[in-house]
PDB file of C-alpha atoms in Angstrom:
ATOM      1  CA  UNK A 451      90.161 115.290 116.144  1.00  0.00           C
ATOM      2  CA  UNK A 452      87.297 114.895 118.567  1.00  0.00           C
ATOM      3  CA  UNK A 453      86.164 111.447 119.637  1.00  0.00           C
ATOM      4  CA  UNK A 454      82.808 110.070 118.498  1.00  0.00           C
ATOM      5  CA  UNK A 455      80.512 107.471 120.023  1.00  0.00           C
ATOM      6  CA  UNK A 456      78.091 105.371 117.986  1.00  0.00           C
ATOM      7  CA  UNK A 457      75.916 102.357 118.799  1.00  0.00           C
ATOM      8  CA  UNK A 458      77.612  99.193 117.528  1.00  0.00           C
ATOM      9  CA  UNK A 459      74.605  97.929 115.589  1.00  0.00           C
ATOM     10  CA  UNK A 460      71.084  98.781 114.437  1.00  0.00           C
ATOM     11  CA  UNK A 461      68.312  97.193 112.388  1.00  0.00           C
ATOM     12  CA  UNK A 462      65.886  98.962 110.083  1.00  0.00           C
ATOM     13  CA  UNK A 463      62.931  97.690 108.056  1.00  0.00           C
ATOM     14  CA  UNK A 464      63.224  98.099 104.306  1.00  0.00           C
ATOM     15  CA  UNK A 465      61.457 101.239 103.110  1.00  0.00           C
ATOM     16  CA  UNK A 466      61.523 102.889 106.510  1.00  0.00           C
ATOM     17  CA  UNK A 467      63.772 105.709 107.622  1.00  0.00           C
ATOM     18  CA  UNK A 468      67.055 104.699 109.255  1.00  0.00           C
ATOM     19  CA  UNK A 469      68.206 107.110 111.947  1.00  0.00           C
ATOM     20  CA  UNK A 470      71.808 106.647 112.999  1.00  0.00           C
ATOM     21  CA  UNK A 471      72.948 108.647 116.051  1.00  0.00           C
ATOM     22  CA  UNK A 472      76.411 109.903 116.875  1.00  0.00           C
ATOM     23  CA  UNK A 473      77.716 111.652 119.973  1.00  0.00           C
ATOM     24  CA  UNK A 474      80.638 114.062 119.679  1.00  0.00           C
ATOM     25  CA  UNK A 475      80.469 116.051 122.922  1.00  0.00           C
ATOM     26  CA  UNK A 476      84.061 117.338 122.667  1.00  0.00           C
ATOM     27  CA  UNK A 477      83.681 118.739 119.167  1.00  0.00           C
ATOM     28  CA  UNK A 478      85.462 122.039 118.567  1.00  0.00           C
ATOM     29  CA  UNK A 479      83.975 125.055 116.862  1.00  0.00           C
ATOM     30  CA  UNK A 480      85.916 124.495 113.672  1.00  0.00           C
ATOM     31  CA  UNK A 481      85.330 120.740 113.369  1.00  0.00           C
ATOM     32  CA  UNK A 482      82.961 119.317 110.791  1.00  0.00           C
ATOM     33  CA  UNK A 483      80.824 116.207 111.183  1.00  0.00           C
ATOM     34  CA  UNK A 484      81.399 113.681 108.401  1.00  0.00           C
ATOM     35  CA  UNK A 485      79.597 110.449 107.649  1.00  0.00           C
ATOM     36  CA  UNK A 486      81.017 107.578 105.611  1.00  0.00           C
ATOM     37  CA  UNK A 487      79.777 104.045 105.107  1.00  0.00           C
ATOM     38  CA  UNK A 488      81.424 100.790 104.145  1.00  0.00           C
ATOM     39  CA  UNK A 489      79.555  98.060 102.389  1.00  0.00           C
ATOM     40  CA  UNK A 490      81.026  94.607 102.859  1.00  0.00           C
ATOM     41  CA  UNK A 491      84.233  94.035 100.884  1.00  0.00           C
ATOM     42  CA  UNK A 492      84.254  97.561  99.476  1.00  0.00           C
ATOM     43  CA  UNK A 493      86.112 100.752 100.326  1.00  0.00           C
ATOM     44  CA  UNK A 494      84.500 103.407 102.528  1.00  0.00           C
ATOM     45  CA  UNK A 495      82.093 105.734 100.730  1.00  0.00           C
ATOM     46  CA  UNK A 496      81.505 109.390 101.583  1.00  0.00           C
ATOM     47  CA  UNK A 497      77.877 110.205 102.445  1.00  0.00           C
ATOM     48  CA  UNK A 498      77.533 113.738 103.776  1.00  0.00           C
ATOM     49  CA  UNK A 499      79.110 116.325 106.054  1.00  0.00           C
ATOM     50  CA  UNK A 500      78.117 119.500 107.896  1.00  0.00           C
ATOM     51  CA  UNK A 501      79.308 122.138 110.325  1.00  0.00           C
ATOM     52  CA  UNK A 502      76.283 123.670 112.043  1.00  0.00           C
ATOM     53  CA  UNK A 503      73.289 123.578 109.764  1.00  0.00           C
ATOM     54  CA  UNK A 504      71.339 120.528 108.754  1.00  0.00           C
ATOM     55  CA  UNK A 505      72.379 119.177 105.384  1.00  0.00           C
ATOM     56  CA  UNK A 506      70.658 117.073 102.751  1.00  0.00           C
ATOM     57  CA  UNK A 507      71.885 115.442  99.578  1.00  0.00           C
ATOM     58  CA  UNK A 508      70.734 112.666  97.299  1.00  0.00           C
ATOM     59  CA  UNK A 509      71.889 109.999  99.721  1.00  0.00           C
ATOM     60  CA  UNK A 510      70.921 111.217 103.176  1.00  0.00           C
ATOM     61  CA  UNK A 511      70.136 114.022 105.605  1.00  0.00           C
ATOM     62  CA  UNK A 512      72.331 115.145 108.468  1.00  0.00           C
ATOM     63  CA  UNK A 513      70.752 116.687 111.542  1.00  0.00           C
ATOM     64  CA  UNK A 514      73.157 118.424 113.934  1.00  0.00           C
ATOM     65  CA  UNK A 515      71.929 119.542 117.350  1.00  0.00           C
ATOM     66  CA  UNK A 516      72.153 123.203 118.237  1.00  0.00           C
ATOM     67  CA  UNK A 517      74.964 122.603 120.741  1.00  0.00           C
ATOM     68  CA  UNK A 518      76.713 120.432 118.091  1.00  0.00           C
ATOM     69  CA  UNK A 519      77.373 117.695 120.627  1.00  0.00           C
ATOM     70  CA  UNK A 520      75.459 115.097 118.663  1.00  0.00           C
ATOM     71  CA  UNK A 521      74.108 114.414 115.210  1.00  0.00           C
ATOM     72  CA  UNK A 522      71.860 111.990 113.364  1.00  0.00           C
ATOM     73  CA  UNK A 523      72.271 110.576 109.897  1.00  0.00           C
ATOM     74  CA  UNK A 524      68.935 109.852 108.250  1.00  0.00           C
ATOM     75  CA  UNK A 525      68.473 107.502 105.323  1.00  0.00           C
ATOM     76  CA  UNK A 526      64.883 108.398 104.395  1.00  0.00           C
ATOM     77  CA  UNK A 527      63.875 105.140 102.699  1.00  0.00           C
ATOM     78  CA  UNK A 528      66.334 102.402 103.555  1.00  0.00           C
ATOM     79  CA  UNK A 529      66.958  99.676 100.995  1.00  0.00           C
ATOM     80  CA  UNK A 530      68.747  96.356 101.331  1.00  0.00           C
ATOM     81  CA  UNK A 531      71.752  97.937  99.605  1.00  0.00           C
ATOM     82  CA  UNK A 532      72.098 100.356 102.513  1.00  0.00           C
ATOM     83  CA  UNK A 533      73.238  97.513 104.763  1.00  0.00           C
ATOM     84  CA  UNK A 534      76.718  98.632 105.751  1.00  0.00           C
ATOM     85  CA  UNK A 535      78.883  99.952 108.578  1.00  0.00           C
ATOM     86  CA  UNK A 536      78.337 103.695 109.042  1.00  0.00           C
ATOM     87  CA  UNK A 537      81.136 105.839 110.439  1.00  0.00           C
ATOM     88  CA  UNK A 538      80.679 109.229 112.083  1.00  0.00           C
ATOM     89  CA  UNK A 539      83.855 111.314 112.158  1.00  0.00           C
ATOM     90  CA  UNK A 540      84.625 114.831 113.277  1.00  0.00           C
ATOM     91  CA  UNK A 541      87.516 116.710 111.794  1.00  0.00           C
ATOM     92  CA  UNK A 542      88.957 120.134 111.353  1.00  0.00           C
ATOM     93  CA  UNK A 543      88.600 121.984 108.080  1.00  0.00           C
ATOM     94  CA  UNK A 544      90.552 120.806 105.022  1.00  0.00           C
ATOM     95  CA  UNK A 545      94.186 119.876 105.385  1.00  0.00           C
ATOM     96  CA  UNK A 546      93.987 117.352 108.172  1.00  0.00           C
ATOM     97  CA  UNK A 547      93.493 113.623 108.073  1.00  0.00           C
ATOM     98  CA  UNK A 548      90.903 111.966 110.250  1.00  0.00           C
ATOM     99  CA  UNK A 549      90.444 108.549 111.777  1.00  0.00           C
ATOM    100  CA  UNK A 550      87.599 106.072 111.599  1.00  0.00           C
ATOM    101  CA  UNK A 551      86.219 104.561 114.793  1.00  0.00           C
ATOM    102  CA  UNK A 552      84.244 101.319 115.042  1.00  0.00           C
ATOM    103  CA  UNK A 553      81.051 102.679 113.478  1.00  0.00           C
ATOM    104  CA  UNK A 554      77.446 101.387 113.489  1.00  0.00           C
ATOM    105  CA  UNK A 555      76.614  98.216 111.613  1.00  0.00           C
ATOM    106  CA  UNK A 556      73.219  98.862 109.999  1.00  0.00           C
ATOM    107  CA  UNK A 557      71.201  95.890 108.781  1.00  0.00           C
ATOM    108  CA  UNK A 558      68.199  96.614 106.575  1.00  0.00           C
ATOM    109  CA  UNK A 559      65.652  93.855 106.970  1.00  0.00           C
ATOM    110  CA  UNK A 560      63.277  92.852 104.143  1.00  0.00           C
TER     111      UNK A 560
ATOM    112  CA  UNK B1019      86.594 108.833  85.818  1.00  0.00           C
ATOM    113  CA  UNK B1020      87.419 105.280  86.859  1.00  0.00           C
ATOM    114  CA  UNK B1021      87.842 106.227  90.485  1.00  0.00           C
ATOM    115  CA  UNK B1022      90.792 105.219  92.635  1.00  0.00           C
ATOM    116  CA  UNK B1023      92.449 102.142  91.150  1.00  0.00           C
ATOM    117  CA  UNK B1024      94.308  99.610  93.265  1.00  0.00           C
ATOM    118  CA  UNK B1025      96.253  96.555  92.270  1.00  0.00           C
ATOM    119  CA  UNK B1026      96.388  93.739  92.891  1.00  0.00           C
ATOM    120  CA  UNK B1027      92.920  93.151  94.343  1.00  0.00           C
ATOM    121  CA  UNK B1028      94.113  90.042  96.148  1.00  0.00           C
ATOM    122  CA  UNK B1029      97.614  89.009  97.140  1.00  0.00           C
ATOM    123  CA  UNK B1030      98.681  85.809  98.842  1.00  0.00           C
ATOM    124  CA  UNK B1031     102.321  85.505  99.773  1.00  0.00           C
ATOM    125  CA  UNK B1032     104.599  83.633 102.119  1.00  0.00           C
ATOM    126  CA  UNK B1033     106.162  85.142 105.189  1.00  0.00           C
ATOM    127  CA  UNK B1034     109.427  86.891 104.410  1.00  0.00           C
ATOM    128  CA  UNK B1035     108.513  87.834 100.872  1.00  0.00           C
ATOM    129  CA  UNK B1036     108.347  91.401  99.611  1.00  0.00           C
ATOM    130  CA  UNK B1037     104.880  92.748  98.827  1.00  0.00           C
ATOM    131  CA  UNK B1038     104.136  95.827  96.738  1.00  0.00           C
ATOM    132  CA  UNK B1039     100.684  97.363  96.617  1.00  0.00           C
ATOM    133  CA  UNK B1040      99.864  99.929  93.960  1.00  0.00           C
ATOM    134  CA  UNK B1041      97.470 102.843  93.742  1.00  0.00           C
ATOM    135  CA  UNK B1042      96.416 105.271  91.038  1.00  0.00           C
ATOM    136  CA  UNK B1043      94.499 108.212  92.521  1.00  0.00           C
ATOM    137  CA  UNK B1044      91.711 110.071  90.790  1.00  0.00           C
ATOM    138  CA  UNK B1045      93.136 112.513  88.256  1.00  0.00           C
ATOM    139  CA  UNK B1046      93.448 115.996  89.707  1.00  0.00           C
ATOM    140  CA  UNK B1047      93.404 114.864  93.335  1.00  0.00           C
ATOM    141  CA  UNK B1048      96.490 116.109  95.167  1.00  0.00           C
ATOM    142  CA  UNK B1049      96.179 114.172  98.428  1.00  0.00           C
ATOM    143  CA  UNK B1050      96.654 110.423  98.702  1.00  0.00           C
ATOM    144  CA  UNK B1051      96.116 108.221 101.729  1.00  0.00           C
ATOM    145  CA  UNK B1052      96.988 104.632 102.603  1.00  0.00           C
ATOM    146  CA  UNK B1053      94.794 102.820 105.146  1.00  0.00           C
ATOM    147  CA  UNK B1054      94.852  99.331 106.604  1.00  0.00           C
ATOM    148  CA  UNK B1055      91.741  97.556 107.860  1.00  0.00           C
ATOM    149  CA  UNK B1056      91.579  94.547 110.157  1.00  0.00           C
ATOM    150  CA  UNK B1057      88.850  93.104 112.337  1.00  0.00           C
ATOM    151  CA  UNK B1058      90.852  93.809 115.471  1.00  0.00           C
ATOM    152  CA  UNK B1059      91.914  97.390 114.830  1.00  0.00           C
ATOM    153  CA  UNK B1060      89.359  98.675 112.346  1.00  0.00           C
ATOM    154  CA  UNK B1061      90.486 101.212 109.737  1.00  0.00           C
ATOM    155  CA  UNK B1062      93.913 102.718 110.452  1.00  0.00           C
ATOM    156  CA  UNK B1063      95.587 105.566 108.619  1.00  0.00           C
ATOM    157  CA  UNK B1064      99.130 104.536 107.676  1.00  0.00           C
ATOM    158  CA  UNK B1065     100.458 107.521 105.737  1.00  0.00           C
ATOM    159  CA  UNK B1066      99.290 110.369 103.570  1.00  0.00           C
ATOM    160  CA  UNK B1067     100.806 112.518 100.856  1.00  0.00           C
ATOM    161  CA  UNK B1068     100.079 116.069  99.713  1.00  0.00           C
ATOM    162  CA  UNK B1069     101.371 116.949  96.259  1.00  0.00           C
ATOM    163  CA  UNK B1070     103.459 113.752  96.234  1.00  0.00           C
ATOM    164  CA  UNK B1071     105.199 114.651  99.504  1.00  0.00           C
ATOM    165  CA  UNK B1072     104.724 112.435 102.580  1.00  0.00           C
ATOM    166  CA  UNK B1073     103.134 114.564 105.287  1.00  0.00           C
ATOM    167  CA  UNK B1074     102.478 112.151 108.123  1.00  0.00           C
ATOM    168  CA  UNK B1075     103.762 108.603 108.316  1.00  0.00           C
ATOM    169  CA  UNK B1076     103.209 108.170 112.046  1.00  0.00           C
ATOM    170  CA  UNK B1077     100.714 105.413 111.349  1.00  0.00           C
ATOM    171  CA  UNK B1078     103.216 103.224 109.543  1.00  0.00           C
ATOM    172  CA  UNK B1079     103.637 100.190 111.806  1.00  0.00           C
ATOM    173  CA  UNK B1080     107.397  99.726 111.527  1.00  0.00           C
ATOM    174  CA  UNK B1081     110.388  99.973 109.254  1.00  0.00           C
ATOM    175  CA  UNK B1082     109.242  97.014 107.219  1.00  0.00           C
ATOM    176  CA  UNK B1083     106.634  99.322 105.714  1.00  0.00           C
ATOM    177  CA  UNK B1084     107.491 102.028 103.201  1.00  0.00           C
ATOM    178  CA  UNK B1085     105.443 104.173 100.835  1.00  0.00           C
ATOM    179  CA  UNK B1086     106.383 106.247  97.836  1.00  0.00           C
ATOM    180  CA  UNK B1087     104.633 108.612  95.484  1.00  0.00           C
ATOM    181  CA  UNK B1088     106.969 109.259  92.559  1.00  0.00           C
ATOM    182  CA  UNK B1089     104.365 111.291  90.675  1.00  0.00           C
ATOM    183  CA  UNK B1090     100.832 112.579  90.983  1.00  0.00           C
ATOM    184  CA  UNK B1091      99.287 109.519  89.398  1.00  0.00           C
ATOM    185  CA  UNK B1092     100.989 106.652  91.207  1.00  0.00           C
ATOM    186  CA  UNK B1093     101.839 105.456  94.694  1.00  0.00           C
ATOM    187  CA  UNK B1094     103.182 102.241  96.171  1.00  0.00           C
ATOM    188  CA  UNK B1095     103.077 100.689  99.620  1.00  0.00           C
ATOM    189  CA  UNK B1096     105.806  98.118 100.156  1.00  0.00           C
ATOM    190  CA  UNK B1097     106.201  95.579 102.937  1.00  0.00           C
ATOM    191  CA  UNK B1098     109.587  93.903 103.215  1.00  0.00           C
ATOM    192  CA  UNK B1099     109.783  91.354 104.721  1.00  0.00           C
ATOM    193  CA  UNK B1100     106.105  90.503 105.100  1.00  0.00           C
ATOM    194  CA  UNK B1101     104.724  88.768 108.207  1.00  0.00           C
ATOM    195  CA  UNK B1102     101.423  86.961 108.887  1.00  0.00           C
ATOM    196  CA  UNK B1103     100.265  89.838 111.110  1.00  0.00           C
ATOM    197  CA  UNK B1104     100.378  92.112 108.064  1.00  0.00           C
ATOM    198  CA  UNK B1105      97.364  90.286 106.646  1.00  0.00           C
ATOM    199  CA  UNK B1106      94.640  92.890 106.151  1.00  0.00           C
ATOM    200  CA  UNK B1107      92.782  94.873 103.529  1.00  0.00           C
ATOM    201  CA  UNK B1108      94.801  97.873 102.381  1.00  0.00           C
ATOM    202  CA  UNK B1109      92.896 100.848 101.012  1.00  0.00           C
ATOM    203  CA  UNK B1110      94.136 103.798  99.030  1.00  0.00           C
ATOM    204  CA  UNK B1111      92.125 107.030  98.953  1.00  0.00           C
ATOM    205  CA  UNK B1112      92.510 110.392  97.256  1.00  0.00           C
ATOM    206  CA  UNK B1113      90.925 113.818  97.410  1.00  0.00           C
ATOM    207  CA  UNK B1114      91.266 117.478  96.517  1.00  0.00           C
ATOM    208  CA  UNK B1115      91.490 120.086  99.297  1.00  0.00           C
ATOM    209  CA  UNK B1116      88.179 120.707 101.001  1.00  0.00           C
ATOM    210  CA  UNK B1117      86.508 117.753  99.344  1.00  0.00           C
ATOM    211  CA  UNK B1118      85.651 114.286 100.539  1.00  0.00           C
ATOM    212  CA  UNK B1119      87.946 111.288 100.181  1.00  0.00           C
ATOM    213  CA  UNK B1120      87.312 108.695  97.530  1.00  0.00           C
ATOM    214  CA  UNK B1121      88.451 105.207  98.409  1.00  0.00           C
ATOM    215  CA  UNK B1122      89.664 102.484  96.133  1.00  0.00           C
ATOM    216  CA  UNK B1123      88.334  98.914  96.239  1.00  0.00           C
ATOM    217  CA  UNK B1124      91.207  97.741  98.409  1.00  0.00           C
ATOM    218  CA  UNK B1125      93.850  95.015  98.227  1.00  0.00           C
ATOM    219  CA  UNK B1126      93.245  91.966 100.371  1.00  0.00           C
ATOM    220  CA  UNK B1127      96.656  90.746 101.553  1.00  0.00           C
ATOM    221  CA  UNK B1128      97.165  87.324 103.072  1.00  0.00           C
ATOM    222  CA  UNK B1129     100.593  86.409 104.388  1.00  0.00           C
ATOM    223  CA  UNK B1130     100.999  82.739 105.233  1.00  0.00           C
TER     224      UNK B1130
END
């Protein structure tokens, strides 16, 4: 699986959009970009994933650059409950495990 | 569905004792994963099963660790004998092919 690079920490004001970047310059053509988060003392939670196109679900939006070397997770209206560590992972299509890196610790400030 | 169920939620034991962690995956999920999380090493994959068969146990630290999945609805991770450096939060996760993983709440293990 390709390596990812994320900033170690970020702050975001409550109600504003949180934009979390991820670099994955060695991503292969068949690798997906996945985002998970982990709220303190809980198990990791799946957020969203994509291959090439931008994706949106009820939790977040995922913007993938045209060259696929980086992506941004967007939480459109951050709440205090979004304070968590966010992990960006790239992985091949179903059948393979993947590994979490150190992630970005997002703090939503009142 | 109740999600992935893990027990116990907390375990405190003395060095040298046997520890058994349990996991019930989500019904219908055919892949099961065991992870360990520590401050120093982050989240590490220990082993995963497909259709109850261990596929990759390269993440298992050493022979003191063993995992079994006797049926589709139950798995155990055993540490014998336990050591203080095994203290961590152990997560179980499950999924169906092509879908995202669902993690359990974890077992916080403290070995004194």
